[in-house]
């Protein structure tokens, strides 16, 4: 049998997904035994023009990590889609927009103003910001366009499978690769992770089902037994997909939702807001004044960054309204 | 979703000019025709009329419609009408959606163009939702043909008698040791001045001995669960420590009892013993021991009552009794509480002995009262010669938390002033009023007669009362009719206290899941057309628990509530609304948020082979959707209001605007 052809690509990402691939350790040798890696910018010197030269569907499986932030990412998404039989959105950013997606509370002009003009460490007397073209003595130089809106991979091209996580665990990657080799992939569009919520994997116990107050993780010493929500820490586990093995919770940190919403949930953040609203400060709630309720809610610092940490671009909100 | 493309009919109603004057109905109907799946779209002057309904039915048959949208008034008004229209034509009534373009559009907007656009938006949303609706079947449930009346005042007494006389087994639960309520405390009733107990006590006795009535007094409602036709009510009766069959009402026990306490029935103006009978005509008519004050029960020893009872009627072994009642309907008749006049500090009630309330007056003037009916100055027992009544104490007073008019105090004061006039022909009687309100049969005549008999009505509410060393009361007020400042020194002042919802109503309302109006009384199902019903099916209302009212209005409403309850209880089975929650056990993680949030105890997390899973108790579920909203997994859906259906509506609402 011919060896399979794999490709890896990184769009707007931190590089953690690349490391995650290497985290399968020596099993990478089993992979290269059965597959050739034909494109992997972080490790191989294959150029874009080489990829363009591939025949359509030349790549068997392309693992695409990172969100779509610039026109370069979008072009590569279309290119790799055309050249791959199977395209896998790899990691939270490709699946949901991820951390870079939080920039959707802003837009290009605001980001450029801040990053290239306003930050105290910036010295930019001409107030220059990145331009699409620049004519240098050597000729015309171009830069990819920086979009106003960060998108997930499936929002710009057709995606076959989703492998969520920040980053996906070595076990999930291994299972996915095994399924590819054995031809046991589920139907197109599936997420290669369990359908259940993290609570199914979580070792902690639910007792009270009430949250009297909200605290930030550093303000609480978890007792290691009770559900973190009951201890006042916002844990996204109740509507986050399982599959990570509750790694964060086992390290006494709340789930932050990197596996994305469970299958039925359309909007991970909104769902968690309504779940928390239903149990936060329930005791005596009907006697509270508007101000007391506001104070209760104000305990949640950075609600958008908490509830939509990984999923803003695919949420109902998607982004802030651009006034232009 | 049905497999074939839905065939939708849209009907846009003019509602005469109600909608037609503001919304361009023809344009909306025309627009609806362009929406995906819409096969027929019509306008009609009155869609709810026979003609309007017939046209829907004909279209269902001729155009093979599989969905119907009516854009007209509120679903609450005519939702049922059109659901039945669909059903008659053989279409499942839950494949119907209503758009309210009257209350939500024509009645609240003046800009015709924009109102029309909004009506189009609303119709588009409904069409988007109706496509996704699924047929639902109503379940049936047997009706338990017994009723519970909560409260044994005049409201409860009459509703129970009406039900019992119709052959319905009726339980009456009263908190106090005797039924009778506030009416039993009144001396006379307006405007006829007949003796209150004379007209009430025969009916009280009827309650006590009616073959279809079981009276449970001195009891509290512990818990209520279930639904129309099948409520389970837990009632806890407090021990009376007296054996009913043995008590001969000789009163020896009370004679011997060493403990003396203020008598609640007489507003504390008289004393009673720790073993007592609330009032001579009490029903049930036997003694009881006040456990909170009985020497034997609180400290041990004594037992003088037991030792002296000639008939062994005292039983200190008695314990509280808890029982379960299974009833099909509940009538709430828990009445009112008098405004606590000590709150109105400027009038000095509780500090000045000669300031009394209207209910105190009733006891002073009663033959069974502290002075056997003689009205005196409490400070020195002298007959009062200058008497003032102050109206609207704790009513029509935003500061005191009641903007509403208590309705009965004007007439109660005219009655009391008239009674005083009879007793003291030469006394000066002043009534300080805000507005005299006498709308009732014979009321205005009664008021005018009072004026003719020299009762002086002064328009103007006094700011405060001062007291001199002899406990005379000085009132300064403005007569707003003449603009004069009046200074009056009075012997006795009667405060016409308003009616308040009882404090314990909050707990009962929670147990029954009843809504309350901003004034704190129980909200009726419709302010005009359903005054004796509540938002909870099978639970009815009568008397002052709904809003202050006089005795004839209360009795009339009791008849209404009993008729409504009887209509339910004479059926063998009732249909249950199928709009309920359903749990997908595959998705459920057993977190229990739904159980915690459900007001009706209708969802429970139980251990199953698959772990902890939520389960809906179908018959108890009211379809409110709290469980679905709180479920972090979307494992709970409410039929007819699924996320898919609602999101389709939201998406349709936002359709013209595309996010960049």
Coordinates of N, CA and C in Angstrom, one line a residue, chain A residues 162-258:
Chain A
X162 N -13.3 17.9 12.9 CA -12.8 18.9 13.9 C -12.1 18.1 15.0
X163 N -11.0 18.6 15.3 CA -10.2 18.0 16.5 C -9.9 19.1 17.4
X164 N -10.8 19.3 18.4 CA -10.7 20.5 19.3 C -9.7 20.4 20.4
X165 N -9.5 21.4 21.2 CA -8.6 21.4 22.3 C -7.5 22.5 22.1
X166 N -7.0 22.9 23.2 CA -6.0 23.9 23.2 C -4.8 23.4 24.0
X167 N -3.9 22.6 23.4 CA -4.1 22.0 22.1 C -4.8 20.6 22.3
X168 N -5.1 19.9 21.1 CA -5.7 18.6 21.3 C -4.7 17.7 22.0
X169 N -5.2 16.8 22.8 CA -4.3 16.0 23.6 C -3.6 14.9 22.7
X170 N -2.4 14.5 23.2 CA -1.7 13.4 22.4 C -2.6 12.2 22.2
X171 N -3.5 11.9 23.2 CA -4.4 10.7 23.0 C -5.4 11.0 21.9
X172 N -5.9 12.2 21.9 CA -6.9 12.5 20.8 C -6.3 12.4 19.5
X173 N -5.0 13.0 19.4 CA -4.3 13.0 18.1 C -4.1 11.5 17.6
X174 N -3.6 10.8 18.6 CA -3.3 9.4 18.3 C -4.5 8.6 17.8
X175 N -5.6 8.8 18.5 CA -6.9 8.2 18.1 C -7.3 8.6 16.7
X176 N -7.2 9.9 16.5 CA -7.6 10.4 15.2 C -6.7 9.8 14.1
X177 N -5.4 9.7 14.3 CA -4.5 9.2 13.3 C -4.7 7.7 13.1
X178 N -5.0 7.0 14.2 CA -5.3 5.6 14.1 C -6.5 5.4 13.3
X179 N -7.6 6.2 13.5 CA -8.8 6.1 12.8 C -8.6 6.3 11.3
X180 N -7.6 7.2 11.0 CA -7.3 7.5 9.6 C -6.6 6.3 9.0
X181 N -5.7 5.7 9.7 CA -5.0 4.6 9.1 C -5.9 3.4 9.0
X182 N -6.8 3.2 9.9 CA -7.7 2.0 9.9 C -8.9 2.3 9.1
X183 N -9.1 3.5 8.6 CA -10.3 3.8 7.8 C -11.5 3.8 8.6
X184 N -11.5 4.1 9.9 CA -12.7 4.1 10.7 C -13.1 5.5 11.1
X185 N -12.8 6.5 10.3 CA -13.3 7.8 10.7 C -14.8 7.9 10.6
X186 N -15.4 8.6 11.5 CA -16.9 8.8 11.5 C -17.4 9.6 10.3
X187 N -18.7 9.9 10.3 CA -19.2 10.7 9.1 C -18.6 12.1 9.0
X188 N -18.6 12.6 7.8 CA -18.0 13.9 7.6 C -18.7 15.0 8.5
X189 N -17.9 15.9 9.0 CA -18.5 17.0 9.8 C -18.4 16.6 11.3
X190 N -17.9 15.4 11.6 CA -17.9 15.0 13.0 C -16.7 15.7 13.7
X191 N -16.9 15.8 15.0 CA -15.9 16.2 15.9 C -15.2 14.9 16.5
X192 N -13.9 14.9 16.4 CA -13.2 13.7 16.8 C -13.0 13.7 18.3
X193 N -14.1 13.7 19.0 CA -14.0 13.8 20.5 C -15.3 13.3 21.0
X194 N -15.4 12.9 22.3 CA -16.7 12.4 22.8 C -17.8 13.4 22.7
X195 N -19.1 12.9 22.7 CA -20.2 13.8 22.6 C -20.6 14.3 23.9
X196 N -20.1 13.8 25.0 CA -20.5 14.1 26.4 C -19.9 15.4 26.8
X197 N -20.4 15.8 28.0 CA -19.8 17.0 28.6 C -18.6 16.6 29.5
X198 N -17.8 17.6 29.8 CA -16.6 17.3 30.6 C -17.0 16.7 32.0
X199 N -18.1 17.1 32.5 CA -18.5 16.6 33.8 C -18.5 15.1 33.9
X200 N -18.7 14.4 32.7 CA -18.6 13.0 32.6 C -17.2 12.5 33.0
X201 N -16.2 13.2 32.7 CA -14.8 12.8 33.0 C -14.3 13.4 34.2
X202 N -15.1 14.3 34.8 CA -14.5 15.1 35.9 C -14.6 14.3 37.2
X203 N -13.5 14.3 38.0 CA -13.5 13.5 39.2 C -14.2 14.2 40.4
X204 N -14.6 15.5 40.2 CA -15.2 16.2 41.3 C -16.7 15.9 41.4
X205 N -17.3 16.2 42.6 CA -18.7 15.8 42.8 C -19.6 17.1 42.9
X206 N -20.8 16.9 42.4 CA -21.8 18.0 42.5 C -22.6 17.7 43.8
X207 N -22.7 18.7 44.6 CA -23.5 18.5 45.8 C -24.7 19.5 45.9
X208 N -24.3 20.7 45.9 CA -25.3 21.8 46.3 C -26.1 22.3 45.1
X209 N -25.5 22.4 44.0 CA -26.1 23.0 42.8 C -26.5 24.5 43.0
X210 N -25.7 25.1 43.9 CA -26.0 26.6 44.1 C -24.7 27.3 44.1
X211 N -24.6 28.5 43.6 CA -23.4 29.2 43.8 C -23.7 30.5 44.5
X212 N -23.1 30.6 45.7 CA -23.4 31.8 46.5 C -22.7 33.0 46.0
X213 N -21.5 32.8 45.5 CA -20.7 34.0 45.0 C -19.7 33.5 43.9
X214 N -19.1 34.4 43.2 CA -18.1 34.0 42.2 C -16.7 34.5 42.6
X215 N -15.7 33.7 42.5 CA -14.4 34.1 42.8 C -13.5 33.7 41.6
X216 N -12.3 34.4 41.6 CA -11.4 34.1 40.6 C -10.5 32.9 41.1
X217 N -9.9 32.1 40.2 CA -9.2 30.9 40.7 C -8.2 31.2 41.8
X218 N -7.5 32.3 41.7 CA -6.4 32.6 42.7 C -7.0 32.9 44.1
X219 N -8.3 33.2 44.1 CA -8.9 33.6 45.4 C -9.4 32.4 46.2
X220 N -9.3 31.2 45.6 CA -9.9 30.0 46.2 C -8.9 28.9 46.3
X221 N -8.9 28.2 47.4 CA -8.1 27.0 47.4 C -9.1 25.8 47.3
X222 N -9.2 25.2 46.1 CA -10.2 24.2 45.9 C -10.0 23.0 46.8
X223 N -11.1 22.4 47.3 CA -10.9 21.3 48.3 C -10.6 20.0 47.6
X224 N -10.6 20.0 46.2 CA -10.3 18.8 45.5 C -11.4 17.8 45.5
X225 N -12.5 18.1 46.1 CA -13.6 17.1 46.1 C -14.9 17.7 45.4
X226 N -15.3 18.9 45.8 CA -16.5 19.4 45.3 C -16.4 20.1 44.0
X227 N -17.4 20.1 43.2 CA -17.5 20.8 41.9 C -17.0 22.2 42.1
X228 N -16.1 22.6 41.2 CA -15.5 24.0 41.3 C -16.6 25.1 41.2
X229 N -17.6 24.9 40.5 CA -18.7 25.9 40.4 C -19.3 26.1 41.8
X230 N -19.5 25.0 42.5 CA -20.0 25.2 43.9 C -19.1 25.9 44.8
X231 N -17.8 25.8 44.5 CA -16.8 26.5 45.3 C -16.6 28.0 44.8
X232 N -17.4 28.4 43.8 CA -17.5 29.8 43.4 C -16.6 30.1 42.2
X233 N -15.9 29.1 41.7 CA -15.1 29.4 40.5 C -15.8 29.0 39.2
X234 N -15.8 29.9 38.3 CA -16.5 29.6 37.0 C -15.7 28.5 36.3
X235 N -16.4 27.4 36.1 CA -15.8 26.3 35.4 C -16.7 26.0 34.2
X236 N -16.1 26.0 33.0 CA -16.9 25.8 31.8 C -17.3 24.4 31.5
X237 N -16.8 23.5 32.4 CA -17.0 22.0 32.1 C -18.4 21.6 31.8
X238 N -19.4 22.2 32.5 CA -20.7 21.7 32.3 C -21.3 21.9 30.9
X239 N -20.7 22.7 30.0 CA -21.2 22.6 28.6 C -20.0 22.6 27.7
X240 N -18.9 22.0 28.1 CA -17.7 21.9 27.3 C -17.6 20.4 27.0
X241 N -17.2 20.1 25.8 CA -17.1 18.7 25.3 C -16.0 18.0 26.1
X242 N -16.2 16.8 26.4 CA -15.2 16.0 27.1 C -14.1 15.5 26.1
X243 N -13.1 14.8 26.6 CA -12.1 14.3 25.7 C -10.7 14.6 26.2
X244 N -10.6 15.7 27.0 CA -9.3 16.1 27.5 C -8.9 15.4 28.7
X245 N -9.8 14.6 29.3 CA -9.5 13.9 30.5 C -9.4 14.8 31.7
X246 N -10.1 16.0 31.7 CA -10.2 16.9 32.8 C -8.8 17.3 33.3
X247 N -7.9 17.5 32.3 CA -6.5 17.8 32.7 C -6.4 19.1 33.6
X248 N -7.1 20.1 33.3 CA -7.0 21.4 34.0 C -7.6 21.1 35.4
X249 N -8.7 20.5 35.5 CA -9.4 20.3 36.8 C -8.5 19.5 37.7
X250 N -7.9 18.5 37.2 CA -7.0 17.6 38.0 C -5.8 18.4 38.5
X251 N -5.5 19.6 37.9 CA -4.5 20.5 38.4 C -5.1 21.6 39.1
X252 N -6.4 21.4 39.6 CA -7.1 22.4 40.4 C -7.4 23.7 39.7
X253 N -7.4 23.6 38.4 CA -7.8 24.8 37.6 C -9.2 24.5 37.0
X254 N -10.0 25.6 36.9 CA -11.3 25.3 36.2 C -11.2 25.1 34.7
X255 N -12.1 24.4 34.2 CA -12.2 24.2 32.7 C -12.4 25.6 32.1
X256 N -11.7 25.9 31.0 CA -11.9 27.2 30.3 C -12.6 27.0 29.0
X257 N -12.9 25.8 28.7 CA -13.8 25.6 27.5 C -13.1 25.3 26.2
X258 N -11.8 24.9 26.2 CA -11.1 24.8 24.9 C -11.6 23.7 24.0

